[in-house]
């Protein structure tokens, strides 16, 4: 494959990253915005059932897709001359693997349907959408790796706008008893059709499925799959475990809190996806200082955003679900802190993936996840839903330490700033504690938010000359 872009170029990465974040975050926010509609139109039981279905869909996507699409970034450096052939092989492998899992579910329906707690009539559409989602993920990973941000923005936009609008219309038109089906079919089927189109495009480009490509993909992907699955289980099994232990109504409360945290997850996934190729390109060129400064700036921005979500949690919960979901406010700060620490760990994972050294991080993450889930099962009857954020924070602190050790041992310690990352985490933990105190005094909380806003504006004003210079320099570069 011909080199069409200057890889590792910060300006290109920022431009591509901007459009990727806009498409992945702002457009996906439609799903977040429509949560108040669904929480009011659907019963708490139906709302909880859909949350359980969505959680299993996301969990099984990691298994059935085996995270093969995450091998496209490191594979670029090894298969530049046959990259589309590699992409085609990954697409076919994802389809066949999903089909194998579907057959396994059908052959073991007597017991496995009870574990997932999904009505049997939805299992068939579940696996159809899983296959199509895998194809779409491969397509987007290819385009991001090649800095094709326009196609990423277009597909991401269509994939969320059409399914979201379709699900809203179908739920509004459906009878009360049919609104769960309307939301599932309305959202997931249009998304599946888009995924099918992405798969067809990649197969026409590559027109091959070489055994060597498949072996390379699975060798790298299987440890990645174990890592991402266990990381996902740490944060996204909250609704599944709560439903099993405390019922659908408690699940609905947890789902509202998860929805609030999910807006950050969407943003962080988008930004992480945007910086992955840039980080790997600069690792390839051994630009230590550039990677270290860029990652620190990125984590600083998301720390500020995380703190803002903590302070505004009561208002967001009220908008999403109303007063009956007020209990969700108390677990949001902890969930947000856990998500921030997980995002720091994801930076370590990018480095280890580039180094093709993810077996140990997958193993350690799996052990921590198993212990974490066991603790949630034991602590939920004692502490209630407060156990969920506590268990996640402890788990991610452990993974933070483990992954830092693995990155340093692999020889990439100079690319990261451990002290700075730790300081950001401790600072955000302090904001979490202050948030709990401020929830009791709304006037004081608004005053703090106002002061923080003024402080940000003051910093921007004091640095207006530096900002102006940077903007002029960027404009001059664009003109040239």
CSV table of C-alpha atoms in Angstrom, one decimal:
chain,number,residue,atom,x,y,z
A,1,UNK,CA,0.0,0.0,0.0
A,2,UNK,CA,1.4,3.4,-0.9
A,3,UNK,CA,2.1,5.9,1.8
A,4,UNK,CA,-0.4,8.6,1.1
A,5,UNK,CA,0.0,10.7,4.3
A,6,UNK,CA,2.8,11.9,6.5
A,7,UNK,CA,2.2,9.5,9.4
A,8,UNK,CA,2.8,10.8,12.9
A,9,UNK,CA,2.0,14.4,11.8
A,10,UNK,CA,0.3,16.1,14.8
A,11,UNK,CA,-1.6,18.6,12.6
A,12,UNK,CA,-3.1,15.7,10.5
A,13,UNK,CA,-3.9,13.7,13.7
A,14,UNK,CA,-5.7,16.7,15.3
A,15,UNK,CA,-7.7,17.3,12.1
A,16,UNK,CA,-8.6,13.6,11.7
A,17,UNK,CA,-9.2,13.3,15.5
A,18,UNK,CA,-11.5,16.3,15.5
A,19,UNK,CA,-13.8,14.9,12.9
A,20,UNK,CA,-13.7,11.5,14.4
A,21,UNK,CA,-14.6,12.8,17.9
A,22,UNK,CA,-17.4,15.0,16.4
A,23,UNK,CA,-18.9,12.0,14.6
A,24,UNK,CA,-18.4,9.5,17.4
A,25,UNK,CA,-19.2,11.7,20.4
A,26,UNK,CA,-21.6,14.5,19.4
A,27,UNK,CA,-23.6,12.3,17.1
A,28,UNK,CA,-23.7,9.4,19.5
A,29,UNK,CA,-24.9,11.8,22.1
A,30,UNK,CA,-28.3,11.5,20.4
A,31,UNK,CA,-28.7,8.2,22.2
A,32,UNK,CA,-27.9,10.0,25.4
A,33,UNK,CA,-30.4,12.8,24.7
A,34,UNK,CA,-33.2,10.3,23.9
A,35,UNK,CA,-32.8,8.5,27.2
A,36,UNK,CA,-35.4,10.8,28.9
A,37,UNK,CA,-37.9,9.9,26.2
A,38,UNK,CA,-37.5,6.1,26.7
A,39,UNK,CA,-37.3,6.3,30.5
A,40,UNK,CA,-40.7,8.0,30.5
A,41,UNK,CA,-42.4,6.1,27.7
A,42,UNK,CA,-41.3,2.6,28.9
A,43,UNK,CA,-42.0,1.0,32.2
A,44,UNK,CA,-39.1,0.6,34.6
A,45,UNK,CA,-39.2,-3.2,34.0
A,46,UNK,CA,-39.0,-2.7,30.2
A,47,UNK,CA,-36.3,0.0,30.5
A,48,UNK,CA,-34.3,-2.4,32.7
A,49,UNK,CA,-34.8,-5.3,30.2
A,50,UNK,CA,-33.5,-3.2,27.3
A,51,UNK,CA,-30.5,-2.2,29.4
A,52,UNK,CA,-29.8,-5.8,30.1
A,53,UNK,CA,-30.1,-6.6,26.3
A,54,UNK,CA,-27.8,-3.7,25.4
A,55,UNK,CA,-25.2,-4.8,28.0
A,56,UNK,CA,-25.2,-8.4,26.6
A,57,UNK,CA,-24.9,-7.1,23.0
A,58,UNK,CA,-21.9,-5.0,23.9
A,59,UNK,CA,-20.3,-7.9,25.9
A,60,UNK,CA,-20.9,-10.5,23.3
A,61,UNK,CA,-19.6,-8.2,20.5
A,62,UNK,CA,-16.1,-8.4,22.2
A,63,UNK,CA,-16.4,-12.2,22.2
A,64,UNK,CA,-17.9,-12.8,18.7
A,65,UNK,CA,-15.7,-10.2,17.1
A,66,UNK,CA,-12.6,-11.4,19.1
A,67,UNK,CA,-11.4,-7.7,18.9
A,68,UNK,CA,-9.9,-8.6,15.5
A,69,UNK,CA,-10.5,-5.0,14.3
A,70,UNK,CA,-8.1,-3.8,17.0
A,71,UNK,CA,-5.3,-5.5,15.1
A,72,UNK,CA,-5.6,-3.2,12.1
A,73,UNK,CA,-3.5,-0.5,13.6
A,74,UNK,CA,-0.4,-2.6,14.4
A,75,UNK,CA,-0.9,-4.7,11.3
A,76,UNK,CA,-0.5,-1.6,9.1
A,77,UNK,CA,3.2,-1.6,9.8
A,78,UNK,CA,3.6,-5.3,8.8
A,79,UNK,CA,1.2,-5.4,5.8
A,80,UNK,CA,1.5,-2.1,4.0
A,81,UNK,CA,1.7,-3.7,0.6
A,82,UNK,CA,-1.4,-5.9,1.2
A,83,UNK,CA,-3.4,-4.0,3.8
A,84,UNK,CA,-6.8,-4.4,2.1
A,85,UNK,CA,-6.1,-8.1,1.8
A,86,UNK,CA,-5.5,-8.2,5.5
A,87,UNK,CA,-8.7,-6.2,6.2
A,88,UNK,CA,-10.7,-8.6,4.0
A,89,UNK,CA,-9.3,-11.6,6.0
A,90,UNK,CA,-10.2,-10.0,9.3
A,91,UNK,CA,-13.8,-9.3,8.0
A,92,UNK,CA,-14.3,-12.9,6.9
A,93,UNK,CA,-12.9,-14.2,10.2
A,94,UNK,CA,-15.2,-12.0,12.2
A,95,UNK,CA,-18.3,-13.2,10.3
A,96,UNK,CA,-17.4,-16.9,10.6
A,97,UNK,CA,-16.6,-16.5,14.3
A,98,UNK,CA,-20.0,-14.8,15.0
A,99,UNK,CA,-21.7,-17.7,13.2
A,100,UNK,CA,-19.9,-20.2,15.3
A,101,UNK,CA,-21.1,-18.5,18.5
A,102,UNK,CA,-24.7,-18.3,17.2
A,103,UNK,CA,-24.7,-22.1,16.6
A,104,UNK,CA,-23.3,-22.7,20.1
A,105,UNK,CA,-26.2,-20.6,21.6
A,106,UNK,CA,-28.8,-22.5,19.6
A,107,UNK,CA,-27.4,-25.9,20.5
A,108,UNK,CA,-27.3,-25.0,24.2
A,109,UNK,CA,-30.5,-22.9,24.4
A,110,UNK,CA,-31.8,-25.0,27.3
A,111,UNK,CA,-29.4,-23.4,29.8
A,112,UNK,CA,-27.6,-20.5,28.1
A,113,UNK,CA,-30.8,-18.4,27.5
A,114,UNK,CA,-31.5,-18.5,31.2
A,115,UNK,CA,-28.0,-17.1,32.0
A,116,UNK,CA,-28.3,-14.1,29.6
A,117,UNK,CA,-31.9,-13.5,30.8
A,118,UNK,CA,-32.9,-12.4,27.3
A,119,UNK,CA,-36.3,-13.5,25.8
A,120,UNK,CA,-35.6,-16.1,23.2
A,121,UNK,CA,-37.2,-14.2,20.4
A,122,UNK,CA,-34.5,-11.5,20.7
A,123,UNK,CA,-31.5,-13.8,20.5
A,124,UNK,CA,-31.7,-14.3,16.7
A,125,UNK,CA,-31.7,-10.5,16.0
A,126,UNK,CA,-28.9,-10.2,18.6
A,127,UNK,CA,-26.5,-12.4,16.6
A,128,UNK,CA,-27.4,-10.9,13.3
A,129,UNK,CA,-26.6,-7.4,14.7
A,130,UNK,CA,-23.4,-8.8,16.3
A,131,UNK,CA,-22.1,-10.0,12.9
A,132,UNK,CA,-22.9,-6.7,11.2
A,133,UNK,CA,-21.4,-4.6,14.1
A,134,UNK,CA,-18.2,-6.6,13.7
A,135,UNK,CA,-18.0,-5.6,10.0
A,136,UNK,CA,-18.7,-2.0,10.8
A,137,UNK,CA,-16.0,-1.9,13.5
A,138,UNK,CA,-13.4,-3.4,11.0
A,139,UNK,CA,-14.3,-0.8,8.4
A,140,UNK,CA,-14.0,2.1,10.9
A,141,UNK,CA,-10.7,0.8,12.2
A,142,UNK,CA,-9.3,0.6,8.6
A,143,UNK,CA,-10.4,4.2,7.8
A,144,UNK,CA,-9.0,5.6,11.1
A,145,UNK,CA,-5.6,3.8,10.5
A,146,UNK,CA,-5.4,5.5,7.1
A,147,UNK,CA,-6.6,8.9,8.5
A,148,UNK,CA,-9.7,8.7,6.3
A,149,UNK,CA,-11.7,10.8,8.8
A,150,UNK,CA,-14.4,11.9,6.3
A,151,UNK,CA,-15.7,8.3,5.8
A,152,UNK,CA,-15.4,7.6,9.5
A,153,UNK,CA,-17.5,10.7,10.2
A,154,UNK,CA,-20.1,9.8,7.6
A,155,UNK,CA,-20.6,6.2,8.6
A,156,UNK,CA,-20.6,7.0,12.3
A,157,UNK,CA,-23.2,9.7,11.8
A,158,UNK,CA,-25.5,7.6,9.7
A,159,UNK,CA,-25.1,4.6,12.1
A,160,UNK,CA,-26.4,6.6,15.1
A,161,UNK,CA,-28.9,9.1,13.6
A,162,UNK,CA,-31.0,6.6,11.6
A,163,UNK,CA,-31.3,3.9,14.3
A,164,UNK,CA,-31.9,6.4,17.0
A,165,UNK,CA,-34.7,8.2,15.2
A,166,UNK,CA,-36.2,4.9,14.0
A,167,UNK,CA,-36.3,3.6,17.6
A,168,UNK,CA,-37.9,6.8,18.9
A,169,UNK,CA,-40.6,6.7,16.2
A,170,UNK,CA,-41.4,3.0,16.7
A,171,UNK,CA,-41.6,3.3,20.5
A,172,UNK,CA,-44.0,6.3,20.2
A,173,UNK,CA,-46.2,4.3,17.8
A,174,UNK,CA,-46.1,1.0,19.7
A,175,UNK,CA,-48.5,-0.1,22.4
A,176,UNK,CA,-47.2,-0.3,26.0
A,177,UNK,CA,-46.7,-4.0,25.8
A,178,UNK,CA,-44.7,-3.8,22.6
A,179,UNK,CA,-42.4,-0.9,23.4
A,180,UNK,CA,-39.4,-3.2,24.4
A,181,UNK,CA,-39.6,-4.9,21.0
A,182,UNK,CA,-40.0,-1.6,19.2
A,183,UNK,CA,-36.9,-0.2,20.8
A,184,UNK,CA,-34.8,-3.3,20.1
A,185,UNK,CA,-35.8,-3.7,16.5
A,186,UNK,CA,-36.0,0.0,15.8
A,187,UNK,CA,-32.4,0.6,16.9
A,188,UNK,CA,-30.5,-2.5,16.1
A,189,UNK,CA,-31.9,-3.6,12.7
A,190,UNK,CA,-31.1,-0.3,10.8
A,191,UNK,CA,-27.6,-0.4,12.4
A,192,UNK,CA,-27.2,-3.9,11.1
A,193,UNK,CA,-28.0,-3.0,7.5
A,194,UNK,CA,-25.3,-0.3,7.7
A,195,UNK,CA,-22.8,-2.9,9.0
A,196,UNK,CA,-23.6,-5.2,6.1
A,197,UNK,CA,-22.8,-2.4,3.6
A,198,UNK,CA,-19.4,-1.8,5.3
A,199,UNK,CA,-18.6,-5.5,5.1
A,200,UNK,CA,-19.5,-5.7,1.4
A,201,UNK,CA,-17.2,-2.7,0.6
A,202,UNK,CA,-14.2,-4.3,2.4
A,203,UNK,CA,-14.7,-7.7,0.8
A,204,UNK,CA,-14.8,-6.1,-2.7
A,205,UNK,CA,-11.6,-4.2,-1.9
A,206,UNK,CA,-9.6,-7.1,-0.5
A,207,UNK,CA,-11.1,-10.1,-2.4
A,208,UNK,CA,-9.0,-12.5,-0.3
A,209,UNK,CA,-8.7,-14.4,2.9
A,210,UNK,CA,-5.1,-15.6,3.3
A,211,UNK,CA,-4.4,-18.1,6.1
A,212,UNK,CA,-1.3,-16.1,7.1
A,213,UNK,CA,-3.3,-13.0,7.7
A,214,UNK,CA,-5.8,-14.9,9.8
A,215,UNK,CA,-3.0,-16.5,12.0
A,216,UNK,CA,-1.5,-13.1,12.5
A,217,UNK,CA,-4.8,-11.5,13.5
A,218,UNK,CA,-5.9,-14.2,15.9
A,219,UNK,CA,-2.4,-14.4,17.6
A,220,UNK,CA,-2.6,-10.7,18.4
A,221,UNK,CA,-6.4,-10.5,18.9
A,222,UNK,CA,-7.0,-13.2,21.4
A,223,UNK,CA,-5.0,-11.6,24.2
A,224,UNK,CA,-6.6,-8.3,23.2
A,225,UNK,CA,-10.0,-9.9,23.4
A,226,UNK,CA,-9.4,-11.2,26.9
A,227,UNK,CA,-8.1,-7.7,28.0
A,228,UNK,CA,-11.0,-5.7,26.5
A,229,UNK,CA,-13.6,-8.2,27.6
A,230,UNK,CA,-12.5,-8.1,31.2
A,231,UNK,CA,-12.1,-4.3,31.1
A,232,UNK,CA,-15.7,-4.1,29.8
A,233,UNK,CA,-17.0,-6.5,32.4
A,234,UNK,CA,-15.5,-4.2,35.1
A,235,UNK,CA,-17.7,-1.3,34.1
A,236,UNK,CA,-20.6,-2.7,32.1
A,237,UNK,CA,-21.8,-5.7,34.1
A,238,UNK,CA,-23.3,-3.3,36.7
A,239,UNK,CA,-26.7,-3.6,35.1
A,240,UNK,CA,-26.4,-7.4,34.6
A,241,UNK,CA,-25.4,-8.1,38.1
A,242,UNK,CA,-27.9,-5.7,39.6
A,243,UNK,CA,-30.7,-7.3,37.7
A,244,UNK,CA,-29.7,-10.8,38.9
A,245,UNK,CA,-29.3,-9.7,42.5
A,246,UNK,CA,-31.8,-6.9,43.0
A,247,UNK,CA,-34.4,-7.0,40.2
A,248,UNK,CA,-35.4,-4.8,37.3
A,249,UNK,CA,-36.4,-1.7,39.2
A,250,UNK,CA,-33.0,-1.4,40.9
A,251,UNK,CA,-31.5,-2.1,37.4
A,252,UNK,CA,-33.4,0.9,36.0
A,253,UNK,CA,-31.8,3.2,38.7
A,254,UNK,CA,-28.3,1.8,37.9
A,255,UNK,CA,-29.0,2.2,34.2
A,256,UNK,CA,-29.7,5.9,34.6
A,257,UNK,CA,-26.4,6.4,36.4
A,258,UNK,CA,-24.7,4.3,33.8
A,259,UNK,CA,-26.2,6.5,31.1
A,260,UNK,CA,-24.7,9.5,32.7
A,261,UNK,CA,-21.3,7.9,32.8
A,262,UNK,CA,-21.8,6.5,29.3
A,263,UNK,CA,-21.6,10.0,27.8
A,264,UNK,CA,-18.1,10.1,29.1
A,265,UNK,CA,-17.4,6.6,27.9
A,266,UNK,CA,-18.5,7.7,24.4
A,267,UNK,CA,-16.2,10.7,24.5
A,268,UNK,CA,-13.2,8.8,25.9
A,269,UNK,CA,-13.6,6.0,23.4
A,270,UNK,CA,-13.8,8.5,20.6
A,271,UNK,CA,-10.8,10.4,21.7
A,272,UNK,CA,-8.8,7.2,22.4
A,273,UNK,CA,-9.7,5.9,19.0
A,274,UNK,CA,-8.6,9.3,17.5
A,275,UNK,CA,-5.2,9.3,19.2
A,276,UNK,CA,-4.4,5.6,18.8
A,277,UNK,CA,-2.9,5.8,15.3
A,278,UNK,CA,-1.0,9.0,16.2
A,279,UNK,CA,0.5,7.4,19.3
A,280,UNK,CA,1.6,4.3,17.3
A,281,UNK,CA,3.0,6.3,14.5
A,282,UNK,CA,5.1,8.3,17.0
A,283,UNK,CA,6.2,5.1,18.8
A,284,UNK,CA,7.3,3.8,15.4
A,285,UNK,CA,9.4,7.0,15.0
A,286,UNK,CA,10.6,7.0,18.7
A,287,UNK,CA,9.3,10.5,19.4
A,288,UNK,CA,9.3,10.1,23.2
A,289,UNK,CA,8.8,13.8,24.2
A,290,UNK,CA,5.9,14.2,21.7
A,291,UNK,CA,4.0,11.2,22.9
A,292,UNK,CA,4.6,12.0,26.6
A,293,UNK,CA,3.4,15.6,26.3
A,294,UNK,CA,0.5,14.8,24.0
A,295,UNK,CA,-0.9,12.1,26.2
A,296,UNK,CA,-0.6,14.3,29.3
A,297,UNK,CA,-2.5,17.1,27.6
A,298,UNK,CA,-5.2,14.6,26.5
A,299,UNK,CA,-5.6,13.2,30.0
A,300,UNK,CA,-5.7,16.7,31.5
A,301,UNK,CA,-8.7,17.7,29.3
A,302,UNK,CA,-10.7,14.6,30.1
A,303,UNK,CA,-10.0,15.0,33.9
A,304,UNK,CA,-11.6,18.5,33.7
A,305,UNK,CA,-14.6,17.1,31.8
A,306,UNK,CA,-15.0,14.3,34.3
A,307,UNK,CA,-15.0,16.7,37.2
A,308,UNK,CA,-17.7,18.8,35.5
A,309,UNK,CA,-19.9,15.7,35.1
A,310,UNK,CA,-19.5,14.9,38.9
A,311,UNK,CA,-20.6,18.4,39.9
A,312,UNK,CA,-23.6,18.5,37.6
A,313,UNK,CA,-24.7,14.9,38.3
A,314,UNK,CA,-28.1,15.8,40.1
A,315,UNK,CA,-29.2,18.0,37.1
A,316,UNK,CA,-28.3,15.4,34.5
A,317,UNK,CA,-30.1,12.6,36.4
A,318,UNK,CA,-33.2,14.8,36.7
A,319,UNK,CA,-33.2,15.5,33.0
A,320,UNK,CA,-32.7,11.8,32.1
A,321,UNK,CA,-35.2,10.1,34.4
A,322,UNK,CA,-36.9,12.5,36.8
A,323,UNK,CA,-37.1,12.5,40.6
A,324,UNK,CA,-37.8,8.8,40.9
A,325,UNK,CA,-34.3,8.1,39.7
A,326,UNK,CA,-32.6,10.5,42.2
A,327,UNK,CA,-30.8,7.6,44.0
A,328,UNK,CA,-28.6,7.3,40.8
A,329,UNK,CA,-26.9,10.6,41.7
A,330,UNK,CA,-24.9,9.0,44.6
A,331,UNK,CA,-23.1,6.5,42.5
A,332,UNK,CA,-22.2,8.7,39.5
A,333,UNK,CA,-19.0,10.4,40.9
A,334,UNK,CA,-17.5,7.0,41.7
A,335,UNK,CA,-18.4,5.6,38.3
A,336,UNK,CA,-16.9,8.6,36.6
A,337,UNK,CA,-13.6,8.3,38.6
A,338,UNK,CA,-13.4,4.6,37.6
A,339,UNK,CA,-13.9,5.5,34.0
A,340,UNK,CA,-11.2,8.1,34.1
A,341,UNK,CA,-8.7,5.6,35.5
A,342,UNK,CA,-9.7,3.0,32.9
A,343,UNK,CA,-9.0,5.6,30.2
A,344,UNK,CA,-5.5,6.0,31.6
A,345,UNK,CA,-5.1,2.2,31.5
A,346,UNK,CA,-6.2,2.3,27.8
A,347,UNK,CA,-3.2,4.5,27.0
A,348,UNK,CA,-1.0,1.8,28.4
A,349,UNK,CA,-2.8,-0.8,26.3
A,350,UNK,CA,-2.2,1.2,23.1
A,351,UNK,CA,1.5,1.1,23.8
A,352,UNK,CA,1.5,-2.6,24.7
A,353,UNK,CA,-0.6,-3.4,21.6
A,354,UNK,CA,2.0,-1.6,19.4
A,355,UNK,CA,4.7,-3.7,21.1
A,356,UNK,CA,2.5,-6.9,20.5
A,357,UNK,CA,2.9,-7.5,24.2
A,358,UNK,CA,-0.7,-7.9,25.6
A,359,UNK,CA,-0.8,-11.4,26.9
A,360,UNK,CA,0.2,-10.5,30.4
A,361,UNK,CA,-2.1,-7.5,30.7
A,362,UNK,CA,-4.9,-9.7,29.5
A,363,UNK,CA,-4.1,-12.3,32.1
A,364,UNK,CA,-3.9,-9.8,35.0
A,365,UNK,CA,-7.0,-7.9,33.9
A,366,UNK,CA,-8.9,-11.2,33.8
A,367,UNK,CA,-7.9,-12.0,37.3
A,368,UNK,CA,-8.9,-8.5,38.6
A,369,UNK,CA,-12.2,-8.7,36.7
A,370,UNK,CA,-13.1,-12.1,38.2
A,371,UNK,CA,-12.4,-10.8,41.7
A,372,UNK,CA,-14.3,-7.6,41.0
A,373,UNK,CA,-17.4,-9.4,39.9
A,374,UNK,CA,-17.3,-11.7,42.9
A,375,UNK,CA,-17.0,-8.7,45.2
A,376,UNK,CA,-20.0,-7.0,43.6
A,377,UNK,CA,-22.1,-10.2,44.1
A,378,UNK,CA,-21.1,-10.3,47.8
A,379,UNK,CA,-21.4,-6.6,48.5
A,380,UNK,CA,-24.6,-5.7,46.7
A,381,UNK,CA,-26.9,-7.3,49.4
A,382,UNK,CA,-24.9,-5.5,52.1
A,383,UNK,CA,-24.1,-2.0,50.6
A,384,UNK,CA,-26.7,-1.8,47.9
A,385,UNK,CA,-25.8,-0.1,44.6
A,386,UNK,CA,-23.1,1.9,46.3
A,387,UNK,CA,-20.9,-1.2,46.1
A,388,UNK,CA,-20.7,-0.9,42.3
A,389,UNK,CA,-18.5,2.3,42.0
A,390,UNK,CA,-16.4,1.3,45.0
A,391,UNK,CA,-15.5,-2.1,43.5
A,392,UNK,CA,-14.7,-0.5,40.1
A,393,UNK,CA,-12.4,2.1,41.5
A,394,UNK,CA,-10.4,-0.4,43.5
A,395,UNK,CA,-10.1,-2.7,40.5
A,396,UNK,CA,-8.9,0.1,38.2
A,397,UNK,CA,-6.4,1.4,40.7
A,398,UNK,CA,-4.9,-2.1,40.7
A,399,UNK,CA,-4.9,-2.3,36.9
A,400,UNK,CA,-3.3,1.2,36.7
A,401,UNK,CA,-0.4,-0.1,38.8
A,402,UNK,CA,-0.1,-3.4,36.9
A,403,UNK,CA,-0.2,-1.8,33.4
A,404,UNK,CA,2.3,0.9,34.3
A,405,UNK,CA,4.7,-1.9,35.5
A,406,UNK,CA,4.2,-3.8,32.2
A,407,UNK,CA,4.8,-0.7,30.0
A,408,UNK,CA,7.9,0.2,32.0
A,409,UNK,CA,9.2,-3.4,31.8
A,410,UNK,CA,8.6,-3.4,28.0
A,411,UNK,CA,11.0,-0.4,27.7
A,412,UNK,CA,8.4,2.4,27.1
A,413,UNK,CA,8.7,4.2,30.5
A,414,UNK,CA,10.0,7.3,28.8
A,415,UNK,CA,6.8,7.7,26.8
A,416,UNK,CA,4.6,8.2,29.9
A,417,UNK,CA,4.4,10.5,32.9
A,418,UNK,CA,3.5,8.3,35.9
A,419,UNK,CA,3.7,11.1,38.5
A,420,UNK,CA,1.5,13.4,36.4
A,421,UNK,CA,-1.1,10.7,35.7
A,422,UNK,CA,-1.2,9.8,39.5
A,423,UNK,CA,-1.6,13.5,40.4
A,424,UNK,CA,-4.5,13.9,37.9
A,425,UNK,CA,-6.2,10.8,39.4
A,426,UNK,CA,-5.8,12.0,43.0
A,427,UNK,CA,-7.1,15.4,42.1
A,428,UNK,CA,-10.2,13.9,40.5
A,429,UNK,CA,-10.8,11.8,43.6
A,430,UNK,CA,-10.8,15.0,45.6
A,431,UNK,CA,-13.4,16.4,43.3
A,432,UNK,CA,-15.5,13.3,43.8
A,433,UNK,CA,-15.4,13.7,47.6
A,434,UNK,CA,-16.2,17.4,47.4
A,435,UNK,CA,-19.2,16.6,45.0
A,436,UNK,CA,-20.9,14.5,47.7
A,437,UNK,CA,-20.7,17.3,50.1
A,438,UNK,CA,-21.9,19.9,47.6
A,439,UNK,CA,-25.0,17.8,46.6
A,440,UNK,CA,-26.4,18.8,50.0
A,441,UNK,CA,-26.1,22.5,49.3
A,442,UNK,CA,-27.3,23.5,45.9
A,443,UNK,CA,-26.4,27.2,46.2
A,444,UNK,CA,-22.9,26.4,47.3
A,445,UNK,CA,-22.5,23.9,44.5
A,446,UNK,CA,-23.6,26.4,41.9
A,447,UNK,CA,-21.2,28.9,43.4
A,448,UNK,CA,-18.3,26.5,43.0
A,449,UNK,CA,-19.3,25.7,39.4
A,450,UNK,CA,-19.4,29.5,38.7
A,451,UNK,CA,-16.0,30.0,40.3
A,452,UNK,CA,-14.5,27.2,38.3
A,453,UNK,CA,-16.0,28.6,35.1
A,454,UNK,CA,-14.6,32.1,35.9
A,455,UNK,CA,-11.2,30.6,36.6
A,456,UNK,CA,-11.1,28.8,33.2
A,457,UNK,CA,-12.1,32.0,31.5
A,458,UNK,CA,-9.4,33.9,33.4
A,459,UNK,CA,-6.7,31.4,32.4
A,460,UNK,CA,-7.8,31.7,28.8
A,461,UNK,CA,-7.8,35.5,29.0
A,462,UNK,CA,-4.3,35.6,30.6
A,463,UNK,CA,-3.0,33.4,27.8
A,464,UNK,CA,-4.9,35.1,25.0
A,465,UNK,CA,-1.7,36.3,23.3
A,466,UNK,CA,-0.2,32.8,23.3
A,467,UNK,CA,-3.4,31.4,21.9
A,468,UNK,CA,-3.6,34.1,19.2
A,469,UNK,CA,0.0,33.3,18.2
A,470,UNK,CA,-0.8,29.6,17.9
A,471,UNK,CA,-4.0,30.3,15.9
A,472,UNK,CA,-2.0,32.6,13.5
A,473,UNK,CA,0.7,30.0,13.1
A,474,UNK,CA,-1.9,27.3,12.3
A,475,UNK,CA,-3.7,29.6,9.8
A,476,UNK,CA,-0.4,30.3,8.1
A,477,UNK,CA,0.4,26.6,7.9
A,478,UNK,CA,-2.9,25.9,6.3
A,479,UNK,CA,-2.4,28.7,3.7
A,480,UNK,CA,0.9,27.2,2.8
